[in-house]
Amino acid sequence: MLKGKKLKLPFPDQRLLSIVSGEEVSRSPASIFSDCGEELEVLHSIGFGPGRGVIDDEIKKQKLDGDDDDDDDGLESWARSRPEKDVSSSSALVSVVDVIAADEKRSDLEYELSQPEINLEKLQRIASSGLHDEGGVRATVWKLLLGYLPPSRDLWEKELTENRQKYVKLKEEILSSPKLPSSNLDLESRQSEIARVKTKPWKSSEKIVTGDDDDDDGPLKRHEISPEDHPLSLGKASVWHQYFEHTEIAEQIDRDLQRTHPDLKFFSGTSFSKKHKQAMRNILLLFSKLNPAIRYVQGMNEVLAPLYFVFSTDTDEQNAENAEADSFVCFVRLLSDSVDHFCPQLDNSSAGIMGTLSRLSEFLKANDEELWQHLEHTSKVQPQFYAFRWITLLLTQEFSFQSILRIWDSLLSNPFGVQDMLLRVCCAMLLCVKSRILSGDFAANLKLLQHYPDINIEHLLRVARDLTPDTSSFRFSP
């Protein structure tokens, strides 16, 4: 059985992977400064700095109209007559606080990444509140959180160089067409022989009969080919049979990649998108060949997409050029904790997808029994009807692409692992639409959860973090 087994990386110690036995994204500096300017304008207009004159003029006007109260009374009267300004003031102050907090978090993150030895616990805390994309920060942090980069900065260059070289070699060995056995002529020799026959006429027909191999002239020689090496062999041990079998998988991958975020230019509609699709195709096909017990499962393309996008848009050119190799290793690491979800043989086991869906149901019951009772017993909407896709695809089909990146910041930075935070977010998604679920029947609730509505992502993640009890049995294996 496959239960309890993890995917193994092909390097540095393993040549092949195997399974044995059985909503809101951090803003850019430009937008932050723009926001600051707008808020300062509002602050001026309600009595700070040059805008104080607006209040004085309003008070003087009230006095001329017969108001004999002192200046303080005039100010109080003006404030009462302009309640919307108070609202703006409160909103402005909150926005300024948010900007300051974002700047502090940015400084903390940049400081942490500049240290010779990265403190992963501190990095997890910072990343859980969201990362920005500037300077390739998200790409670097994700690689650290997934264990692809070691905590020691001095080892980064060495590790990256070795892993990338090994990926190139692995791809050449496994994704190339089967080669002829050493006992036969290689392709270059065959081409030379064909060219020789075309340029020189046969001396006599006797050559065909005698089969004299000492003469350079004559017809093409026939070479013996074992059944395993024959292109038409149907044997499972045949390298050609395996090659053509994976050709069918490659066609499925191609179809799925055509449907991967077609609304984004990065994945569709440009010459660069073709390059990206080819790289993602290589990753998925290589994963399939290295893991015959799982192969490629429809939807893996959606899980790969955020990783490849983040690594390909790294501002460091060398990192961006090697996004394919980096994405492959991180993709394997990410799936290592949920690989059993893709094994049909394990669907009904505790390690399979049905076991995980059962734990989600128990998690919901522990946090809101009323909602659990209505959802599963009154409207009879079972978790497999809506959460199967949530869990296997890591929520990549439920939110906008930018929201997915923000959610993944929290998934990858959770100290108890991706699956722990994933169940928390799934449960929070149900709690955040509780009123609609309680008022809905089977059809309404099924439609609601299969087409999850827009939501404030930061609020959703706060609800997820506050849920109890935790599910710390789902630990991430770096």
PDB file of C-alpha atoms in Angstrom, residues 12 15 128 149 164 207 219 235 237 318 365 374 383 409 411 415 437 466:
ATOM      1  CA  PRO A  12      20.598  15.496  -4.086  1.00  0.00           C
ATOM      2  CA  ARG A  15      18.016   9.859  -8.851  1.00  0.00           C
ATOM      3  CA  SER A 128       1.609  34.514   7.336  1.00  0.00           C
ATOM      4  CA  LEU A 149      16.654  26.970  -0.028  1.00  0.00           C
ATOM      5  CA  ARG A 164      19.389  23.060 -11.501  1.00  0.00           C
ATOM      6  CA  LYS A 207      26.913  -9.408 -52.809  1.00  0.00           C
ATOM      7  CA  PRO A 219      22.700  -3.092 -49.283  1.00  0.00           C
ATOM      8  CA  GLY A 235       4.965  -5.555 -23.449  1.00  0.00           C
ATOM      9  CA  ALA A 237       8.710  -3.791 -20.068  1.00  0.00           C
ATOM     10  CA  GLN A 318      19.080  34.124 -13.311  1.00  0.00           C
ATOM     11  CA  LYS A 365     -18.627  20.360  13.959  1.00  0.00           C
ATOM     12  CA  HIS A 374     -27.782  22.100   8.893  1.00  0.00           C
ATOM     13  CA  PRO A 383     -18.147  17.670   1.993  1.00  0.00           C
ATOM     14  CA  ASP A 409       1.511  32.830   1.792  1.00  0.00           C
ATOM     15  CA  LEU A 411      -0.574  27.939   3.662  1.00  0.00           C
ATOM     16  CA  PRO A 415       4.282  25.858  11.209  1.00  0.00           C
ATOM     17  CA  ILE A 437     -26.122  28.288   4.319  1.00  0.00           C
ATOM     18  CA  ASP A 466      -8.609  31.786  15.159  1.00  0.00           C
TER      19      ASP A 466
END
